[in-house]
Short mmCIF file of C-alpha atoms in Angstrom, two decimals:
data_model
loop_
_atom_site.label_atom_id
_atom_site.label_comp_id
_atom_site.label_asym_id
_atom_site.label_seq_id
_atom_site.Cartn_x
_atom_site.Cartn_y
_atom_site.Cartn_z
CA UNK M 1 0.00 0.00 0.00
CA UNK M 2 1.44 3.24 -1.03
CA UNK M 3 1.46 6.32 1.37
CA UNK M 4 -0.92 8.86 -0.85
CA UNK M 5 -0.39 12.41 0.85
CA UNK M 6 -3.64 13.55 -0.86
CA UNK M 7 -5.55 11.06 1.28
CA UNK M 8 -3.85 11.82 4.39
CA UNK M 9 -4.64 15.98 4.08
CA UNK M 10 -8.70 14.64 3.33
CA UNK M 11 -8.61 12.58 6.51
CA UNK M 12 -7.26 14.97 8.76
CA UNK M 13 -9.63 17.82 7.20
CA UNK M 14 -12.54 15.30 7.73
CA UNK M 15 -11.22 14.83 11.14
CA UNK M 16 -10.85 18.28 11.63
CA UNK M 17 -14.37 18.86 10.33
CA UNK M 18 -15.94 16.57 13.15
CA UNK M 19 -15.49 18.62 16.06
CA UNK M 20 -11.88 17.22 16.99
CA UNK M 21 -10.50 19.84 18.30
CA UNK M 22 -13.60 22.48 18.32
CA UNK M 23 -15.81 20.34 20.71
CA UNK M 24 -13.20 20.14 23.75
CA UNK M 25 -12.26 23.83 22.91
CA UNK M 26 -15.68 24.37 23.70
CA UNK M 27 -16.14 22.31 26.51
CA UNK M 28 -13.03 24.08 28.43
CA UNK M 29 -14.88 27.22 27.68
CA UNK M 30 -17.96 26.23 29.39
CA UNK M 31 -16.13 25.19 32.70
CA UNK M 32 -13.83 28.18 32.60
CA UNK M 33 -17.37 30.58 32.35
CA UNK M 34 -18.83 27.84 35.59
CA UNK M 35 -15.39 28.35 37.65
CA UNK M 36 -16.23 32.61 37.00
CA UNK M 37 -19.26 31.77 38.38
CA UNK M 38 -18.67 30.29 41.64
CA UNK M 39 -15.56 32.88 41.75
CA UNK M 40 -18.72 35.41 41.97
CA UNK M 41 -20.36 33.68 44.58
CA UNK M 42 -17.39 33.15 46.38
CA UNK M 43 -16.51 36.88 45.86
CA UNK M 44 -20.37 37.31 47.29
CA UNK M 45 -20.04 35.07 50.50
CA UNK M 46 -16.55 37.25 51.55
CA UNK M 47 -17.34 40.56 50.82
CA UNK M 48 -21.13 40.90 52.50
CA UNK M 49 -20.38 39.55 56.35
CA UNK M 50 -17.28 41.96 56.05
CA UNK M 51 -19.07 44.66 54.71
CA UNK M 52 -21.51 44.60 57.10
CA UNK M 53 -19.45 43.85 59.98
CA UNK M 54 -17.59 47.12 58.70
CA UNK M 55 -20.89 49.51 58.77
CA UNK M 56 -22.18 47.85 62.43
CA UNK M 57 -18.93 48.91 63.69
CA UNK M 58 -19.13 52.27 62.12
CA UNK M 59 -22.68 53.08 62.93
CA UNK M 60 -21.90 51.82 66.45
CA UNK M 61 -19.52 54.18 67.54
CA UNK M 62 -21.55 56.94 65.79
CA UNK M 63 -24.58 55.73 67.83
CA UNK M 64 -22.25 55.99 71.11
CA UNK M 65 -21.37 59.04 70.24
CA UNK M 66 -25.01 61.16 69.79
CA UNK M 67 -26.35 58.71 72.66
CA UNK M 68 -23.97 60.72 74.46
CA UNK M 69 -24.91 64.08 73.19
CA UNK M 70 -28.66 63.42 73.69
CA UNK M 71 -28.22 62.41 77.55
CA UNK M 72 -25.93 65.72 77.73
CA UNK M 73 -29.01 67.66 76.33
CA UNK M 74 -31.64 65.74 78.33
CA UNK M 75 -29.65 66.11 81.76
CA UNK M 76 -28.93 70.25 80.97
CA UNK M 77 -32.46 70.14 79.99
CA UNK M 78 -33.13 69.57 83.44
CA UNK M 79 -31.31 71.99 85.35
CA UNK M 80 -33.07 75.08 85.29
CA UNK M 81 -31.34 78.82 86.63
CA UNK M 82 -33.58 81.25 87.47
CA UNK M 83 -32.84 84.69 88.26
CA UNK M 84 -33.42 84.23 91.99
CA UNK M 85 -30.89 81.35 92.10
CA UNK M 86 -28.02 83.33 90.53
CA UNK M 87 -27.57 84.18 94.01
CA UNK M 88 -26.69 80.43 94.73
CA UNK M 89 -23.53 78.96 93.99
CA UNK M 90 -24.22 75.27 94.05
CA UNK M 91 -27.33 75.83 91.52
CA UNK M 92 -24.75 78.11 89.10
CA UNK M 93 -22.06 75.61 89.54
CA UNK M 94 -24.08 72.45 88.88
CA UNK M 95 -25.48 74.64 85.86
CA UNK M 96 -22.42 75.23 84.54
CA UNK M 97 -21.30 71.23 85.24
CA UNK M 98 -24.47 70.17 82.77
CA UNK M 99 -23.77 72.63 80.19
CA UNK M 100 -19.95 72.13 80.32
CA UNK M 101 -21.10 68.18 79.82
CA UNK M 102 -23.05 69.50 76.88
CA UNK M 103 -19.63 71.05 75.66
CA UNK M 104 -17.73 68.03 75.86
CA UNK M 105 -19.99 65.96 74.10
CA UNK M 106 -20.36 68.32 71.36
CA UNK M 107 -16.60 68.68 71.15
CA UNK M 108 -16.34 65.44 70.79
CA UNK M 109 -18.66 64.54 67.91
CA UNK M 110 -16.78 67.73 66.36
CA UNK M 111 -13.52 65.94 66.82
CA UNK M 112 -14.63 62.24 65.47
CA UNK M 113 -17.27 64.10 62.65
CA UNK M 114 -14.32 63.49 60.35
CA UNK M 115 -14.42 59.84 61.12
CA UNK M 116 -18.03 59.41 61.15
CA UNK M 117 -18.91 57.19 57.97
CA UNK M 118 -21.91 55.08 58.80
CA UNK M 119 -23.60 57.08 56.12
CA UNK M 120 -20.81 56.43 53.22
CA UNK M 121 -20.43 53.20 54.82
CA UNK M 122 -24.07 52.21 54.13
CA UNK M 123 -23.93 53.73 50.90
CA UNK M 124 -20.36 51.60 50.02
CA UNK M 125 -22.08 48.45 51.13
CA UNK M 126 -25.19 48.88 48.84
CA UNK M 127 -23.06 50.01 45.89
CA UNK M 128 -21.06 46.62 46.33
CA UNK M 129 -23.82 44.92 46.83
CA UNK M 130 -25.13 46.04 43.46
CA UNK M 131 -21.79 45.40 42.40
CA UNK M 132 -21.70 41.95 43.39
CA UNK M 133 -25.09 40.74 42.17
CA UNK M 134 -24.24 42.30 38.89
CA UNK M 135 -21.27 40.56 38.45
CA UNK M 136 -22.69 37.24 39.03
CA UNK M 137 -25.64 37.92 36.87
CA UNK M 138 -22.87 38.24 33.84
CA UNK M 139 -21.06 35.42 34.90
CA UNK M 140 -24.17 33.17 35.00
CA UNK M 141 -25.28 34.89 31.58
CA UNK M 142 -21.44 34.24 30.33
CA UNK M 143 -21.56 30.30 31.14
CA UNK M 144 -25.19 30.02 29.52
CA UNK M 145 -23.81 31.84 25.98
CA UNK M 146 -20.51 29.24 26.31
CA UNK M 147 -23.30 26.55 27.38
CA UNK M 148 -25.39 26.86 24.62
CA UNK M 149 -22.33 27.17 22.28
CA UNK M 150 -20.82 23.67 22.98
CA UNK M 151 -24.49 21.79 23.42
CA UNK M 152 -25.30 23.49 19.83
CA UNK M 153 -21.88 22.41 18.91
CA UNK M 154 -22.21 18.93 19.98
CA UNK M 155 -25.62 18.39 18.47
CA UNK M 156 -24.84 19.80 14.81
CA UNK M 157 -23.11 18.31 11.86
CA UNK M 158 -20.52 17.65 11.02
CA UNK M 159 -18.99 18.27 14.74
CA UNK M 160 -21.80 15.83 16.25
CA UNK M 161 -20.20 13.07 14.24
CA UNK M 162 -16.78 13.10 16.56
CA UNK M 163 -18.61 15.02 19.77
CA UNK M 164 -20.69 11.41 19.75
CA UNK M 165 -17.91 9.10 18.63
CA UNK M 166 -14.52 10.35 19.88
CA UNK M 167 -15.77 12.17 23.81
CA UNK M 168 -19.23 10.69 23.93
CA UNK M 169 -19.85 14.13 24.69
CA UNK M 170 -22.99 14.99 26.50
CA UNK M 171 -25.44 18.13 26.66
CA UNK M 172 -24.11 20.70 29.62
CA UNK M 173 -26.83 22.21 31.53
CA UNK M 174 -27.21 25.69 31.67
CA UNK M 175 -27.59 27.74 35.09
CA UNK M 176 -31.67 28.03 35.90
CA UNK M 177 -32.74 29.34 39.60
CA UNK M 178 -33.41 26.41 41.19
CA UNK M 179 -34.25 28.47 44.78
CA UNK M 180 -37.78 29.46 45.65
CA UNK M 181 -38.31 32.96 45.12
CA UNK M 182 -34.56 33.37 43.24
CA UNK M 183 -36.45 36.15 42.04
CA UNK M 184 -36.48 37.74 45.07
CA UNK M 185 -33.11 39.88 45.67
CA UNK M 186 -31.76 38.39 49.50
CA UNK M 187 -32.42 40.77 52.69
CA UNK M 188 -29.40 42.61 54.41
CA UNK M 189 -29.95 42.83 58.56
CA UNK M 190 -27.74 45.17 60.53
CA UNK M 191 -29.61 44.42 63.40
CA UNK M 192 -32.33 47.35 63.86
CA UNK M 193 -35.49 45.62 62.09
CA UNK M 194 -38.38 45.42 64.79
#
């Protein structure tokens, strides 16, 4: 039998014509866009309990602070001077020791209003929040395109022919919300729901 290089360059293009190469290619592709996918989630499952953690802590010590300021304004609030007791100096002094508390407390939320983020803090956690869901919507969108590329792949000729013969390649399934209510975006607690 003679070696007929014309033969050989039909086999290999047949070969090359029955999803070979193409079907694995696009099999790869499809777990590369499902490993993105659980990167998201993973992404998801560090960032919120941090997040949050962050903006307790943040609207905690705000909280301490104007707690602190109220029961200033509460106690000077009752402590009253009258014109008669100007004449007393325990009543002016323990005036004087509210409003001076008053004073201090205010100073205080003047010195840590620089520091005082709960606000941006809140507002940082919903933007990332956003962030985060949006990025796992793509991802899951991304692995459905690659999805329905390699199952449309694997079920049309000429590439079915090796898909079938050389891999035994089987459909993929594509991402579907399998949770109750997926629809349903999930509910953020920082602890002040009644």
């Amino acid at each position: 039998m003679r070696f007929r290089p014309g033969l050989a360059i039909a086999a290999a293009a047949a070969l090359s014509a029955c999803g070979i190469n193409s079907v694995p290619t696009a099999q790869e592709a499809a777990k590369a866009r499902w490993a993105n996918v659980q990167n998201e989630y993973q992404r998801r499952a560090d960032l919120i309990p941090n997040l949050v953690s962050t903006v307790k802590a943040a609207g905690a010590q705000e909280k301490a602070i104007l707690v602190e300021v109220t029961q200033a304004r509460a106690q000077a609030n009752t402590v009253h001077l009258t014109g008669d007791d100007l004449t007393d100096p325990a009543k002016v002094q323990r005036f004087e020791t509210v409003q001076a508390g008053i004073g201090t407390s205010l100073q205080r939320l003047q010195e840590a209003y620089p520091e005082l983020k709960s606000q941006g803090n809140y507002t940082t956690l919903m933007s990332q929040l956003e962030g985060t869901e949006n990025r796992i919507v793509i991802a899951r969108r991304d692995y459905n395109d690659a999805v329905q590329s390699y199952n449309t792949r694997i079920r049309t000729f000429p590439d079915a022919v090796g898909a079938k013969i050389v891999y035994g390649a089987k459909e993929m399934v594509p991402f579907e919300a399998t949770t109750k209510n997926a629809d349903v975006a999930p509910t953020v607690n920082f602890g002040n729901a009644s």
